[in-house]
PDB file of C-alpha atoms in Angstrom:
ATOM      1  CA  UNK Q   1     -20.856   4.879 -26.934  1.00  0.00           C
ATOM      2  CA  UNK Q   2     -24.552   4.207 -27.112  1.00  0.00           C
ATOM      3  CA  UNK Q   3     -27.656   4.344 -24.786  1.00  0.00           C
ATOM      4  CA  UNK Q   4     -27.267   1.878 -21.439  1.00  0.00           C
ATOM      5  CA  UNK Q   5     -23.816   1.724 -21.415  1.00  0.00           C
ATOM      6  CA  UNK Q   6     -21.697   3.000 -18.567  1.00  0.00           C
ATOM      7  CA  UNK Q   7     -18.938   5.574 -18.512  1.00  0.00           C
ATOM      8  CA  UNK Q   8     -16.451   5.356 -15.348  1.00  0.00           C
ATOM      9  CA  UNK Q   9     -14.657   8.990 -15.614  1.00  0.00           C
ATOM     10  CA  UNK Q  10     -11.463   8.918 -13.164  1.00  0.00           C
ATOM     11  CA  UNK Q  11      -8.594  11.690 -13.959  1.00  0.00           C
ATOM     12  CA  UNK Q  12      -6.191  13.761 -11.999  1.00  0.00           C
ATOM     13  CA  UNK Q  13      -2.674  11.630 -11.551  1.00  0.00           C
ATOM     14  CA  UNK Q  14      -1.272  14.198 -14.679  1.00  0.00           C
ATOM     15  CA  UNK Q  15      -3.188  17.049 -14.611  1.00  0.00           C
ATOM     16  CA  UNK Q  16      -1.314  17.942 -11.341  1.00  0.00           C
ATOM     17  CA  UNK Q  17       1.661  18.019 -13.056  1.00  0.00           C
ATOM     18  CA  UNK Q  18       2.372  21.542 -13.131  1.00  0.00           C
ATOM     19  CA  UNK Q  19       6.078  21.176 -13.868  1.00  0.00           C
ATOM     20  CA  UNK Q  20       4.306  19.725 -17.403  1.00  0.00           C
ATOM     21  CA  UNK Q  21       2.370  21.928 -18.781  1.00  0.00           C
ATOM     22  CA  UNK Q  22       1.249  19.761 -21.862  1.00  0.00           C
ATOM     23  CA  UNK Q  23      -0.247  17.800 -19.484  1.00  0.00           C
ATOM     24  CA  UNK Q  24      -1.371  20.030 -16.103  1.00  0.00           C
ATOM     25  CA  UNK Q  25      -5.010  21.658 -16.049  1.00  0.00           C
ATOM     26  CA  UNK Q  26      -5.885  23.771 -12.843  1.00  0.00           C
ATOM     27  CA  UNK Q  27      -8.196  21.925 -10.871  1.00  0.00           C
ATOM     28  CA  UNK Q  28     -11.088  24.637 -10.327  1.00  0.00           C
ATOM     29  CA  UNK Q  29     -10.623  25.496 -13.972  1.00  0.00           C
ATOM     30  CA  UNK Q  30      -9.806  23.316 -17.050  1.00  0.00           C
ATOM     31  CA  UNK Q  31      -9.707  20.305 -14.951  1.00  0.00           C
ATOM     32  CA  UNK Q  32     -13.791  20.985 -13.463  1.00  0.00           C
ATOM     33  CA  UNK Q  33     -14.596  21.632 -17.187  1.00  0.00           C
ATOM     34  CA  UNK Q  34     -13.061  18.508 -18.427  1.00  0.00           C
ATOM     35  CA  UNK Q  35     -15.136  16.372 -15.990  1.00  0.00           C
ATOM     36  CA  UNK Q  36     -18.516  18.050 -17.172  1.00  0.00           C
ATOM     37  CA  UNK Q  37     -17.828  17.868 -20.695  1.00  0.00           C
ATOM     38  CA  UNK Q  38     -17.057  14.198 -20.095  1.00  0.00           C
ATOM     39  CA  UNK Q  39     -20.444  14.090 -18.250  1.00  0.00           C
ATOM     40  CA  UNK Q  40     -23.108  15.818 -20.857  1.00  0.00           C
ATOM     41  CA  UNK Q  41     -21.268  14.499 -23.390  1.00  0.00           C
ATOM     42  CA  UNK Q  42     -22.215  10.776 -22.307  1.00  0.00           C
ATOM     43  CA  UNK Q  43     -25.981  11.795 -21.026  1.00  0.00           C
ATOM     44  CA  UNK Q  44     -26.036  13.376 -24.310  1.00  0.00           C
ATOM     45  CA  UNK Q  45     -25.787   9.589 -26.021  1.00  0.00           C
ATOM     46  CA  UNK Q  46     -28.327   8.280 -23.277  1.00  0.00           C
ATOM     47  CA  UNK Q  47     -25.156   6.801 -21.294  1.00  0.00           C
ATOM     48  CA  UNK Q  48     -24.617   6.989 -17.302  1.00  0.00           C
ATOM     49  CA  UNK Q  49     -21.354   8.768 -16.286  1.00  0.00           C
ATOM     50  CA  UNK Q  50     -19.907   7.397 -13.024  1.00  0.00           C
ATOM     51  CA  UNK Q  51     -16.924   9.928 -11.515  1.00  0.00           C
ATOM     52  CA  UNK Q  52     -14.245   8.561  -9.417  1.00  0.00           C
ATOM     53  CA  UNK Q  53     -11.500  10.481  -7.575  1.00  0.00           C
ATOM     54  CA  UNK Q  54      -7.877   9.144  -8.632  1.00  0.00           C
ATOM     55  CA  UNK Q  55      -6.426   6.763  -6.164  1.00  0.00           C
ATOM     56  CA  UNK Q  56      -3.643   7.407  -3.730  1.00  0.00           C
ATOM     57  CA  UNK Q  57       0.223   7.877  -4.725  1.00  0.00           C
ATOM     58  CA  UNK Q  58       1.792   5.595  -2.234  1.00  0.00           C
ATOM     59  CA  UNK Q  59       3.801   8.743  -0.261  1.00  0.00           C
ATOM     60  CA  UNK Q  60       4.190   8.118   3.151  1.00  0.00           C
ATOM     61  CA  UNK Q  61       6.067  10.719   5.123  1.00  0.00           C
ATOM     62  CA  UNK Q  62       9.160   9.308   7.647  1.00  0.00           C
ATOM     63  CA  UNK Q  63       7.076   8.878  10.233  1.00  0.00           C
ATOM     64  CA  UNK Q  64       5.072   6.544   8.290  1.00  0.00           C
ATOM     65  CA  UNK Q  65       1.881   8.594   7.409  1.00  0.00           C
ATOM     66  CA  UNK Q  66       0.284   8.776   4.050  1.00  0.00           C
ATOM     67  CA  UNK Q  67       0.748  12.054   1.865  1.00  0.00           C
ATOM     68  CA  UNK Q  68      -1.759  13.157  -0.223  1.00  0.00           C
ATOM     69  CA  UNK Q  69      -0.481  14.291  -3.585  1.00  0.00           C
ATOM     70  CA  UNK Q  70      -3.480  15.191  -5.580  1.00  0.00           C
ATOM     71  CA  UNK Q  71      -4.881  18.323  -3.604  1.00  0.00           C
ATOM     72  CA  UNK Q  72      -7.825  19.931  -4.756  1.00  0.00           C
ATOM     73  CA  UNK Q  73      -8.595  17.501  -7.714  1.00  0.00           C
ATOM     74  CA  UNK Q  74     -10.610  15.043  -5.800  1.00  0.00           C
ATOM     75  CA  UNK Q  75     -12.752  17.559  -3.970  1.00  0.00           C
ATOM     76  CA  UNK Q  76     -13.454  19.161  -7.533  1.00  0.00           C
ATOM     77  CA  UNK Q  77     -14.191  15.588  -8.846  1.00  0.00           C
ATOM     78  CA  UNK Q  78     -16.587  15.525  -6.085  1.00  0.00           C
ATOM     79  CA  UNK Q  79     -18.261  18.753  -6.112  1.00  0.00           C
ATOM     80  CA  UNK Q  80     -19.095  18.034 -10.164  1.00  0.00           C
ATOM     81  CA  UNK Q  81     -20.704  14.828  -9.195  1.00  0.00           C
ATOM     82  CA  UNK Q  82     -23.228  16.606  -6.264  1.00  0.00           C
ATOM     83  CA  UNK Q  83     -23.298  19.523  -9.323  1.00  0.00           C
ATOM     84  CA  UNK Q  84     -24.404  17.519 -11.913  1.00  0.00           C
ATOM     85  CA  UNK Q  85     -26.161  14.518  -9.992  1.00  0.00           C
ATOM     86  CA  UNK Q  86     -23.614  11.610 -10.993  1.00  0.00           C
ATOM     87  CA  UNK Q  87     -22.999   8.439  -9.308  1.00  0.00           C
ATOM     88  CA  UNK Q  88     -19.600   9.404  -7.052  1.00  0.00           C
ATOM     89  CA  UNK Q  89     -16.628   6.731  -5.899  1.00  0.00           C
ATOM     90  CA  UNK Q  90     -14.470   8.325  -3.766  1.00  0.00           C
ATOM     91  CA  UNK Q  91     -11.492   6.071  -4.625  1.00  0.00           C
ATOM     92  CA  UNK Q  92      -9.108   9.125  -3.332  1.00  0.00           C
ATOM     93  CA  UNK Q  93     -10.522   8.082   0.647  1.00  0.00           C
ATOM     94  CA  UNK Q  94     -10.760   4.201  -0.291  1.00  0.00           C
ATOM     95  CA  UNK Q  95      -7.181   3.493  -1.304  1.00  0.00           C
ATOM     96  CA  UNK Q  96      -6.134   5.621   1.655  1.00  0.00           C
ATOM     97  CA  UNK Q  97      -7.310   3.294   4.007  1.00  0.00           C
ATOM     98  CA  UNK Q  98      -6.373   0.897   1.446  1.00  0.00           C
ATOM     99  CA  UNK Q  99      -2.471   2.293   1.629  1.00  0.00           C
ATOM    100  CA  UNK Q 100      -2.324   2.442   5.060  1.00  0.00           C
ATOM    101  CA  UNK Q 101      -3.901  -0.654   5.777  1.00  0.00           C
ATOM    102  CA  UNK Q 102      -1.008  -3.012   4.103  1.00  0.00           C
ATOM    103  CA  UNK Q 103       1.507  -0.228   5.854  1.00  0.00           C
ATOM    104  CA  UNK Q 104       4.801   1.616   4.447  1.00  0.00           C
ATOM    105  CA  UNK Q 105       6.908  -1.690   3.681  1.00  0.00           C
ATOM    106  CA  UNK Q 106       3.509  -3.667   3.049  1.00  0.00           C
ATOM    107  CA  UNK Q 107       2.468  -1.248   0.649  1.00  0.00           C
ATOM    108  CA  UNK Q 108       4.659  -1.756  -1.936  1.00  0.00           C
ATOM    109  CA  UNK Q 109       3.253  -5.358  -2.841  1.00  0.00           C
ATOM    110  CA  UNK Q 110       0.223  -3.054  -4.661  1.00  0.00           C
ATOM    111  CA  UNK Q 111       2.655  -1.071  -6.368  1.00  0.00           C
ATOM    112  CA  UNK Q 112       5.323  -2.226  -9.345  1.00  0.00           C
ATOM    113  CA  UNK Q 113       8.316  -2.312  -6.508  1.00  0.00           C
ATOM    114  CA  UNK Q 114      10.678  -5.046  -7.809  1.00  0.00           C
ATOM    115  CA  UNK Q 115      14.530  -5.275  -7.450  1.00  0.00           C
ATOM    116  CA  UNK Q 116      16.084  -6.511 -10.289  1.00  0.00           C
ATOM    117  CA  UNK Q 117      15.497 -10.426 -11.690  1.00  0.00           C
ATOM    118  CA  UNK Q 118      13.180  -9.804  -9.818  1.00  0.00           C
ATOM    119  CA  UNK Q 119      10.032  -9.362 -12.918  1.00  0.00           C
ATOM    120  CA  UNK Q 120      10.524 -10.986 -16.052  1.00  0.00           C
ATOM    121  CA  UNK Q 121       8.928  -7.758 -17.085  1.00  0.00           C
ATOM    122  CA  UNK Q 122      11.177  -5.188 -15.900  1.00  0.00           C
ATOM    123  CA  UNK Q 123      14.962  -6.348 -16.282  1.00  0.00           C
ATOM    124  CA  UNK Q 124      16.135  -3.174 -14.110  1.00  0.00           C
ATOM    125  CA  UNK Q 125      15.006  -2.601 -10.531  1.00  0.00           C
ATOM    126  CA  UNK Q 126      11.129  -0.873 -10.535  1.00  0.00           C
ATOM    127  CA  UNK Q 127      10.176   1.386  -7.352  1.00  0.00           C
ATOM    128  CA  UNK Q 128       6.703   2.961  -8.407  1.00  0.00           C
ATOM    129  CA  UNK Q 129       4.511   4.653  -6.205  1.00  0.00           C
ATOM    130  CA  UNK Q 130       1.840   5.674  -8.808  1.00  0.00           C
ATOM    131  CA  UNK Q 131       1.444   2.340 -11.043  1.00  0.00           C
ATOM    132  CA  UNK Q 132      -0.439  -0.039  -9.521  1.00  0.00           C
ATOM    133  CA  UNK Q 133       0.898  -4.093  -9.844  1.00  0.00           C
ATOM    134  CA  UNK Q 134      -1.550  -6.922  -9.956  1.00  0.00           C
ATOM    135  CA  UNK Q 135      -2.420  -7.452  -6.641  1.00  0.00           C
ATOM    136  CA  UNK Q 136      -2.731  -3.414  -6.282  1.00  0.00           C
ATOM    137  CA  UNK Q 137      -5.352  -3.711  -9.102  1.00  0.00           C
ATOM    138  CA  UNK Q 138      -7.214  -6.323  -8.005  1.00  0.00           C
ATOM    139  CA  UNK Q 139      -7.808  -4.874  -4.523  1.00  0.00           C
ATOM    140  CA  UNK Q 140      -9.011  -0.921  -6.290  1.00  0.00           C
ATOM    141  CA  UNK Q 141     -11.242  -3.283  -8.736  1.00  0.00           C
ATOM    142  CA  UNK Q 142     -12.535  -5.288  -5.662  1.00  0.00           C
ATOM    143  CA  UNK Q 143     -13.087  -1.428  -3.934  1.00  0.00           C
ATOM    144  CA  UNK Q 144     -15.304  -0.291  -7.274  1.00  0.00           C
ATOM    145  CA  UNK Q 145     -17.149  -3.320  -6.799  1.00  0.00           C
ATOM    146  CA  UNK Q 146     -18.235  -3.051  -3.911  1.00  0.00           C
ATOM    147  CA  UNK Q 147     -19.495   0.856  -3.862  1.00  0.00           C
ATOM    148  CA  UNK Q 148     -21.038   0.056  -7.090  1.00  0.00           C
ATOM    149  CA  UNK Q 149     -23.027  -2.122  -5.195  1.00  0.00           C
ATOM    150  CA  UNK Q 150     -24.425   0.126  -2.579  1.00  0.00           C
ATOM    151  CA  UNK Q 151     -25.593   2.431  -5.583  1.00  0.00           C
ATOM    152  CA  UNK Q 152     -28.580   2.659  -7.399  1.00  0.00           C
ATOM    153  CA  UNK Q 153     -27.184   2.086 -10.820  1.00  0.00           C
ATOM    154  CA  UNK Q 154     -28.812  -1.110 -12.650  1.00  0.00           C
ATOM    155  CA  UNK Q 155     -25.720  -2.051 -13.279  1.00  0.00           C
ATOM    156  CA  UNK Q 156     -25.174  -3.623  -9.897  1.00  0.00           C
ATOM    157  CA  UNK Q 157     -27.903  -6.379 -10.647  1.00  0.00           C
ATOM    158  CA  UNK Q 158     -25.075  -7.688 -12.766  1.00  0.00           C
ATOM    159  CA  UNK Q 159     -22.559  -7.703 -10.399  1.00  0.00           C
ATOM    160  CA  UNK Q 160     -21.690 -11.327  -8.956  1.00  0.00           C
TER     161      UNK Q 160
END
């Protein structure tokens, strides 16, 4: 890491985890002081921190609404940003409307959902919610993109 470069910070799909405690950090606690050691530690080698809230489980309810999952993680994401005067994505809000936008069947083409012969990759049937397939990525990279560009990072003069 060295002075100029950029440092895109996004946690909080396993630190909710509380049923795993190697992995779970409370949100107000461990999980805030994570983020703003990640944060002064890159200032501290002249680099620009960016935070992003984690992106949406795909959990819709059976009446087809979108569940969040993540609870107070995003909101702490954000409130070290406004703390500590970093750039902000709120990819949390973004891939909700993302979500919801392809619908509860629709969805699944952004997540690894494959039946069996289905992926050369997976020889079993995949149905994850969390892991995100290539069209999934694409559309979250294409989301980053375009915030990055309403920012005033001088990184987005190098955006095409």
């Amino acid at each position: 890491l060295k002075k100029g470069d950029y440092v895109f910070i996004q946690f909080g799909h396993n630190d909710q985890k509380e049923n795993k405690p190697s992995v779970y950090t409370n949100p107000r606690t461990a999980y805030r002081q994570n983020l703003i050691r990640f944060v002064t530690e890159a200032r501290a080698k002249g680099a620009t921190p960016v935070l992003l809230s984690s992106i949406v489980r795909r959990n819709f309810n059976e009446q087809g609404t979108l569940v969040d999952t993540h609870g107070l993680y995003p909101l702490e994401t954000r409130l070290v940003a406004t703390d500590y005067k970093v750039p902000f994505i709120d990819l949390q809000y973004l891939t909700e409307l993302l979500e919801e936008s392809y619908g509860v069947e629709g969805s699944k083409k952004l997540h690894l959902h494959f039946n069996a012969g289905e992926s050369t990759f997976y020889k079993t049937e995949k149905h994850d919610d969390t892991h995100l397939s290539l069209l999934g990525a694409t559309e979250i990279a294409k989301l980053v993109v375009a915030e990055l560009k309403k920012t005033d990072l001088d990184l987005k003069k190098h955006i095409k």
